[in-house]
Amino acid sequence: MNERRILVVAHARREDTVAAALRVVEAVRDAGATAVLPAPDRDEFAAADPRFADIALLGADVALEEIELAIVLGGDGTILRAAELVRDSDAPVLGINMGHVGFLAEIERDDMDAAVHRVIARDYEVEERLALSVRVKDAAGSVVYETWALNEATVEKASRERMIEVVIEIDGRPLSSFGCDGMVVSTPTGSTAYNFSAGGPVIWPTVEAIAVVPLSAHALFAKPLVVGPEASVAIEMLDRTDGTGILWCDGRRSHELPPGARVVVRRSAQPVRLARLHPTAFTNRLVRKFQLPVAGWRGAS
């Protein structure tokens, strides 16, 4: 039987996270599998506890394609980082919440040991989430940057005091042009992140769709849009833009956008895979996250 390798992703900034990571590593080892850490994480953890110093390194000791699953200790930001680390593999991501009520984490820290045991037993389901493919083209039409996003791709003004002038295109047809602070193109997964703050719709994860939301647009027709999963969304930086814009994907990857640049966003052929131990109703996640008032509910009739 081939050796099994489990990636552990976390930040060593808090004592409880260091202790939790050590518990996960030891549980993985006790089960006869190999725990693996990304290089920056191992350096941080080894500085906090020397017992981390001999853990296998991703890319050096263990190739990405050998990773079976990634266990993530933290909130949604850490889970996004883990999804980036395993992007070029089939490894699903299992999030263990370390104190914040996020939408991507599957379980709370109190269930950590049981979660590792279920991972070793392969007792979990894999949920595939729609991701975005993002391309930037220059004024000549050449692709100058390519990336992806699980939550959202945003085109924003780079200078605080200036707007950007954009034209929006859906499926190869122009829709409207206006000045704005930016545009958010979101997946259902990201609909409760930046899209939510921008006034966009909350989209259930089981719905395959893409949301397009203007930020402080100076236009009559600048409403949030929901388009089909196979739609192509393009945002062009008009030449009359005074200054530059910037593309951000999941708040982690960025690229400068001069006037004339064109950002094309469409569904990625490669979804993000999330491991689920006990899938729960998305409604419950919304109620917990936003502390929504549900007192008085008498149950379904």
Tab-separated table of C-alpha atoms in Angstrom:
chain	number	residue	atom	x	y	z
A	1	MET	CA	0.000	0.000	0.000
A	2	ASN	CA	1.349	3.442	-0.962
A	3	GLU	CA	2.292	5.818	1.805
A	4	ARG	CA	-0.365	8.431	2.473
A	5	ARG	CA	0.594	12.092	2.744
A	6	ILE	CA	-1.571	14.749	4.411
A	7	LEU	CA	-0.784	18.447	4.033
A	8	VAL	CA	-1.287	20.619	7.134
A	9	VAL	CA	-1.742	24.357	6.550
A	10	ALA	CA	-1.844	26.908	9.377
A	11	HIS	CA	-0.229	30.033	10.777
A	12	ALA	CA	1.954	29.835	13.872
A	13	ARG	CA	0.877	33.241	15.139
A	14	ARG	CA	-1.210	31.929	18.027
A	15	GLU	CA	-0.308	29.428	20.717
A	16	ASP	CA	-3.579	27.549	20.331
A	17	THR	CA	-2.964	27.112	16.598
A	18	VAL	CA	0.546	25.781	17.239
A	19	ALA	CA	-0.844	23.286	19.759
A	20	ALA	CA	-3.651	22.310	17.376
A	21	ALA	CA	-1.223	21.788	14.489
A	22	LEU	CA	0.931	19.548	16.666
A	23	ARG	CA	-2.144	17.470	17.602
A	24	VAL	CA	-3.039	17.060	13.940
A	25	VAL	CA	0.519	16.140	12.943
A	26	GLU	CA	0.781	13.557	15.716
A	27	ALA	CA	-2.637	12.091	14.870
A	28	VAL	CA	-1.622	11.765	11.210
A	29	ARG	CA	1.634	10.077	12.194
A	30	ASP	CA	-0.090	7.751	14.675
A	31	ALA	CA	-2.337	6.602	11.844
A	32	GLY	CA	0.704	5.635	9.796
A	33	ALA	CA	0.474	8.524	7.350
A	34	THR	CA	2.993	11.298	6.641
A	35	ALA	CA	2.284	14.870	7.713
A	36	VAL	CA	3.553	17.523	5.297
A	37	LEU	CA	3.984	21.270	5.766
A	38	PRO	CA	4.595	24.115	3.305
A	39	ALA	CA	8.120	25.516	3.779
A	40	PRO	CA	7.110	28.917	5.262
A	41	ASP	CA	4.763	27.226	7.745
A	42	ARG	CA	7.372	24.745	8.919
A	43	ASP	CA	9.859	27.538	9.571
A	44	GLU	CA	7.257	29.414	11.635
A	45	PHE	CA	6.199	26.337	13.601
A	46	ALA	CA	9.754	25.115	14.181
A	47	ALA	CA	10.579	28.512	15.687
A	48	ALA	CA	7.666	28.030	18.093
A	49	ASP	CA	8.250	24.319	18.803
A	50	PRO	CA	11.307	22.267	17.695
A	51	ARG	CA	9.136	19.178	17.228
A	52	PHE	CA	8.037	20.622	13.879
A	53	ALA	CA	11.585	20.784	12.505
A	54	ASP	CA	11.642	17.286	10.983
A	55	ILE	CA	8.232	17.338	9.286
A	56	ALA	CA	8.314	16.692	5.541
A	57	LEU	CA	8.275	19.745	3.283
A	58	LEU	CA	5.885	20.215	0.402
A	59	GLY	CA	7.780	20.421	-2.869
A	60	ALA	CA	11.099	19.348	-1.351
A	61	ASP	CA	10.325	16.025	0.364
A	62	VAL	CA	6.843	15.387	-1.010
A	63	ALA	CA	5.533	16.361	-4.443
A	64	LEU	CA	2.199	18.124	-4.704
A	65	GLU	CA	0.636	15.271	-6.689
A	66	GLU	CA	1.356	12.928	-3.767
A	67	ILE	CA	-0.840	14.932	-1.363
A	68	GLU	CA	-4.086	13.124	-0.566
A	69	LEU	CA	-5.823	15.922	1.352
A	70	ALA	CA	-5.059	19.249	3.017
A	71	ILE	CA	-6.136	19.879	6.616
A	72	VAL	CA	-6.378	23.605	7.296
A	73	LEU	CA	-6.371	25.213	10.728
A	74	GLY	CA	-7.793	28.723	10.603
A	75	GLY	CA	-10.414	30.869	8.984
A	76	ASP	CA	-11.458	31.470	5.408
A	77	GLY	CA	-8.243	33.347	4.576
A	78	THR	CA	-6.096	30.358	5.524
A	79	ILE	CA	-8.402	28.047	3.590
A	80	LEU	CA	-8.007	30.260	0.515
A	81	ARG	CA	-4.241	29.981	0.901
A	82	ALA	CA	-4.483	26.203	1.149
A	83	ALA	CA	-6.671	26.080	-1.966
A	84	GLU	CA	-3.947	28.036	-3.736
A	85	LEU	CA	-1.272	25.590	-2.540
A	86	VAL	CA	-3.129	22.507	-3.837
A	87	ARG	CA	-4.577	24.195	-6.927
A	88	ASP	CA	-2.648	22.008	-9.373
A	89	SER	CA	-3.707	18.739	-7.726
A	90	ASP	CA	-6.869	16.772	-6.931
A	91	ALA	CA	-6.390	17.080	-3.157
A	92	PRO	CA	-9.511	18.361	-1.359
A	93	VAL	CA	-9.302	20.896	1.459
A	94	LEU	CA	-10.744	20.298	4.945
A	95	GLY	CA	-11.075	23.423	7.076
A	96	ILE	CA	-10.973	23.347	10.877
A	97	ASN	CA	-12.242	26.610	12.343
A	98	MET	CA	-9.886	28.199	14.876
A	99	GLY	CA	-12.105	30.865	16.362
A	100	HIS	CA	-13.881	32.706	13.559
A	101	VAL	CA	-17.207	31.736	12.089
A	102	GLY	CA	-16.299	31.293	8.437
A	103	PHE	CA	-18.194	29.814	5.534
A	104	LEU	CA	-15.486	27.471	4.260
A	105	ALA	CA	-14.413	25.749	7.479
A	106	GLU	CA	-16.116	22.406	7.971
A	107	ILE	CA	-15.754	21.795	11.706
A	108	GLU	CA	-14.793	23.451	14.978
A	109	ARG	CA	-11.538	22.825	16.783
A	110	ASP	CA	-13.239	20.672	19.433
A	111	ASP	CA	-13.895	18.034	16.763
A	112	MET	CA	-10.300	18.015	15.513
A	113	ASP	CA	-9.239	14.520	16.623
A	114	ALA	CA	-12.367	12.895	15.267
A	115	ALA	CA	-11.885	14.787	12.004
A	116	VAL	CA	-8.360	13.425	11.532
A	117	HIS	CA	-9.562	9.896	12.212
A	118	ARG	CA	-12.282	10.280	9.599
A	119	VAL	CA	-9.772	11.672	7.101
A	120	ILE	CA	-7.547	8.644	7.636
A	121	ALA	CA	-10.584	6.381	7.189
A	122	ARG	CA	-11.487	8.348	4.030
A	123	ASP	CA	-14.873	8.938	5.634
A	124	TYR	CA	-15.750	12.230	3.975
A	125	GLU	CA	-17.491	13.629	0.927
A	126	VAL	CA	-15.944	16.000	-1.598
A	127	GLU	CA	-17.917	19.080	-2.600
A	128	GLU	CA	-16.817	20.829	-5.775
A	129	ARG	CA	-17.099	24.615	-5.842
A	130	LEU	CA	-17.185	26.730	-8.981
A	131	ALA	CA	-13.960	28.707	-9.466
A	132	LEU	CA	-13.113	31.533	-11.858
A	133	SER	CA	-10.531	31.689	-14.616
A	134	VAL	CA	-9.145	35.227	-14.930
A	135	ARG	CA	-7.146	36.674	-17.815
A	136	VAL	CA	-5.739	40.149	-18.346
A	137	LYS	CA	-5.183	41.371	-21.894
A	138	ASP	CA	-3.303	44.501	-22.903
A	139	ALA	CA	-4.559	47.104	-25.366
A	140	ALA	CA	-3.181	45.006	-28.246
A	141	GLY	CA	-5.196	41.955	-27.124
A	142	SER	CA	-2.258	39.902	-25.851
A	143	VAL	CA	-2.722	37.915	-22.628
A	144	VAL	CA	-0.299	39.394	-20.082
A	145	TYR	CA	-1.515	37.728	-16.880
A	146	GLU	CA	-3.534	34.645	-15.958
A	147	THR	CA	-4.802	33.475	-12.591
A	148	TRP	CA	-7.910	32.072	-10.874
A	149	ALA	CA	-10.218	32.799	-7.961
A	150	LEU	CA	-12.422	30.856	-5.584
A	151	ASN	CA	-14.202	33.864	-4.052
A	152	GLU	CA	-13.941	36.768	-6.440
A	153	ALA	CA	-11.996	38.764	-8.983
A	154	THR	CA	-12.160	42.524	-8.419
A	155	VAL	CA	-11.114	45.383	-10.636
A	156	GLU	CA	-10.492	48.411	-8.431
A	157	LYS	CA	-9.098	51.898	-8.681
A	158	ALA	CA	-5.440	52.005	-7.682
A	159	SER	CA	-5.594	55.616	-6.503
A	160	ARG	CA	-7.898	56.536	-3.648
A	161	GLU	CA	-8.982	59.889	-5.074
A	162	ARG	CA	-9.685	58.785	-8.655
A	163	MET	CA	-12.439	56.719	-10.240
A	164	ILE	CA	-11.858	54.265	-13.044
A	165	GLU	CA	-13.858	54.358	-16.282
A	166	VAL	CA	-14.949	50.914	-17.430
A	167	VAL	CA	-17.196	49.229	-19.938
A	168	ILE	CA	-18.848	45.941	-18.979
A	169	GLU	CA	-19.276	43.149	-21.490
A	170	ILE	CA	-21.344	39.978	-21.050
A	171	ASP	CA	-20.970	37.111	-23.532
A	172	GLY	CA	-19.152	39.258	-26.047
A	173	ARG	CA	-21.714	42.094	-26.030
A	174	PRO	CA	-21.250	45.509	-24.361
A	175	LEU	CA	-23.706	46.210	-21.555
A	176	SER	CA	-22.840	49.613	-20.105
A	177	SER	CA	-19.974	51.999	-19.398
A	178	PHE	CA	-19.545	54.194	-16.335
A	179	GLY	CA	-17.173	55.584	-13.788
A	180	CYS	CA	-16.848	53.606	-10.555
A	181	ASP	CA	-14.583	52.587	-7.716
A	182	GLY	CA	-14.435	49.069	-9.105
A	183	MET	CA	-16.223	45.886	-10.117
A	184	VAL	CA	-16.602	42.600	-8.238
A	185	VAL	CA	-17.054	39.349	-10.165
A	186	SER	CA	-17.991	36.696	-7.632
A	187	THR	CA	-18.651	32.986	-7.372
A	188	PRO	CA	-21.428	31.590	-5.133
A	189	THR	CA	-18.692	30.743	-2.620
A	190	GLY	CA	-17.561	34.370	-2.624
A	191	SER	CA	-21.071	35.790	-2.487
A	192	THR	CA	-20.802	36.123	1.307
A	193	ALA	CA	-17.397	37.849	1.084
A	194	TYR	CA	-16.574	41.044	-0.842
A	195	ASN	CA	-19.696	40.623	-2.992
A	196	PHE	CA	-21.859	40.762	0.147
A	197	SER	CA	-20.178	43.941	1.400
A	198	ALA	CA	-20.683	45.517	-2.028
A	199	GLY	CA	-24.442	44.877	-1.924
A	200	GLY	CA	-24.437	41.815	-4.143
A	201	PRO	CA	-26.776	38.845	-3.744
A	202	VAL	CA	-26.131	35.886	-1.471
A	203	ILE	CA	-25.996	32.828	-3.729
A	204	TRP	CA	-26.431	29.314	-2.360
A	205	PRO	CA	-23.329	27.161	-3.067
A	206	THR	CA	-25.447	24.654	-4.983
A	207	VAL	CA	-26.388	27.339	-7.517
A	208	GLU	CA	-23.997	27.598	-10.435
A	209	ALA	CA	-23.835	31.289	-11.314
A	210	ILE	CA	-21.538	34.297	-11.435
A	211	ALA	CA	-22.385	37.648	-9.799
A	212	VAL	CA	-21.205	40.980	-11.225
A	213	VAL	CA	-21.439	43.914	-8.801
A	214	PRO	CA	-20.360	47.552	-9.390
A	215	LEU	CA	-18.658	49.495	-6.605
A	216	SER	CA	-19.954	53.052	-6.195
A	217	ALA	CA	-20.863	53.370	-9.866
A	218	HIS	CA	-21.899	56.723	-11.348
A	219	ALA	CA	-24.648	55.368	-13.600
A	220	LEU	CA	-28.379	54.754	-13.637
A	221	PHE	CA	-28.013	51.146	-14.759
A	222	ALA	CA	-25.373	49.794	-12.417
A	223	LYS	CA	-27.198	47.067	-10.570
A	224	PRO	CA	-25.842	43.710	-9.374
A	225	LEU	CA	-26.145	41.084	-12.094
A	226	VAL	CA	-26.348	37.307	-11.859
A	227	VAL	CA	-25.281	35.527	-15.047
A	228	GLY	CA	-25.051	31.884	-16.029
A	229	PRO	CA	-22.035	29.755	-15.134
A	230	GLU	CA	-20.870	29.572	-18.751
A	231	ALA	CA	-21.085	33.327	-19.315
A	232	SER	CA	-17.999	35.362	-20.120
A	233	VAL	CA	-17.654	38.627	-18.193
A	234	ALA	CA	-15.210	41.256	-19.441
A	235	ILE	CA	-14.258	44.558	-17.826
A	236	GLU	CA	-12.356	47.002	-19.994
A	237	MET	CA	-10.404	49.928	-18.577
A	238	LEU	CA	-11.351	52.761	-20.917
A	239	ASP	CA	-8.603	54.976	-22.306
A	240	ARG	CA	-10.195	58.006	-20.656
A	241	THR	CA	-9.448	56.533	-17.219
A	242	ASP	CA	-7.271	58.995	-15.295
A	243	GLY	CA	-4.766	56.692	-13.636
A	244	THR	CA	-4.519	52.933	-13.260
A	245	GLY	CA	-6.581	50.156	-11.810
A	246	ILE	CA	-5.629	46.930	-10.093
A	247	LEU	CA	-6.947	43.387	-10.322
A	248	TRP	CA	-7.241	41.399	-7.094
A	249	CYS	CA	-8.171	37.718	-6.952
A	250	ASP	CA	-9.290	36.418	-3.549
A	251	GLY	CA	-7.376	39.338	-2.032
A	252	ARG	CA	-4.190	37.329	-2.584
A	253	ARG	CA	-3.015	37.796	-6.174
A	254	SER	CA	-2.857	41.160	-7.927
A	255	HIS	CA	-1.938	42.745	-11.248
A	256	GLU	CA	-1.788	46.387	-12.310
A	257	LEU	CA	-4.282	47.504	-14.973
A	258	PRO	CA	-3.332	50.481	-17.170
A	259	PRO	CA	-5.909	52.218	-19.381
A	260	GLY	CA	-6.780	49.904	-22.265
A	261	ALA	CA	-6.425	46.732	-20.211
A	262	ARG	CA	-9.166	44.131	-20.429
A	263	VAL	CA	-10.024	41.608	-17.703
A	264	VAL	CA	-11.890	38.515	-18.878
A	265	VAL	CA	-13.527	36.316	-16.235
A	266	ARG	CA	-15.239	33.007	-16.884
A	267	ARG	CA	-15.806	29.706	-15.151
A	268	SER	CA	-12.628	27.720	-14.563
A	269	ALA	CA	-12.527	24.187	-15.897
A	270	GLN	CA	-11.020	23.185	-12.537
A	271	PRO	CA	-13.271	23.543	-9.476
A	272	VAL	CA	-12.046	23.812	-5.895
A	273	ARG	CA	-12.608	20.620	-3.916
A	274	LEU	CA	-13.757	20.921	-0.295
A	275	ALA	CA	-13.863	17.900	2.023
A	276	ARG	CA	-17.082	17.657	4.002
A	277	LEU	CA	-17.510	15.460	7.092
A	278	HIS	CA	-21.105	16.381	7.900
A	279	PRO	CA	-22.631	18.701	5.335
A	280	THR	CA	-24.951	21.245	6.930
A	281	ALA	CA	-27.646	23.475	5.487
A	282	PHE	CA	-26.224	26.709	4.081
A	283	THR	CA	-29.082	28.517	5.823
A	284	ASN	CA	-27.587	27.467	9.168
A	285	ARG	CA	-24.208	28.891	8.150
A	286	LEU	CA	-25.830	32.208	7.273
A	287	VAL	CA	-27.670	32.361	10.583
A	288	ARG	CA	-24.474	31.613	12.538
A	289	LYS	CA	-22.226	33.950	10.554
A	290	PHE	CA	-24.514	36.981	10.670
A	291	GLN	CA	-26.272	36.129	13.943
A	292	LEU	CA	-29.625	36.415	12.194
A	293	PRO	CA	-32.769	36.596	14.364
A	294	VAL	CA	-34.748	33.374	14.062
A	295	ALA	CA	-36.590	33.449	17.380
A	296	GLY	CA	-40.233	32.509	16.995
A	297	TRP	CA	-39.704	29.989	14.214
A	298	ARG	CA	-42.035	27.053	14.801
A	299	GLY	CA	-40.603	24.703	12.207
A	300	ALA	CA	-41.715	23.540	8.835
A	301	SER	CA	-45.431	22.844	8.536
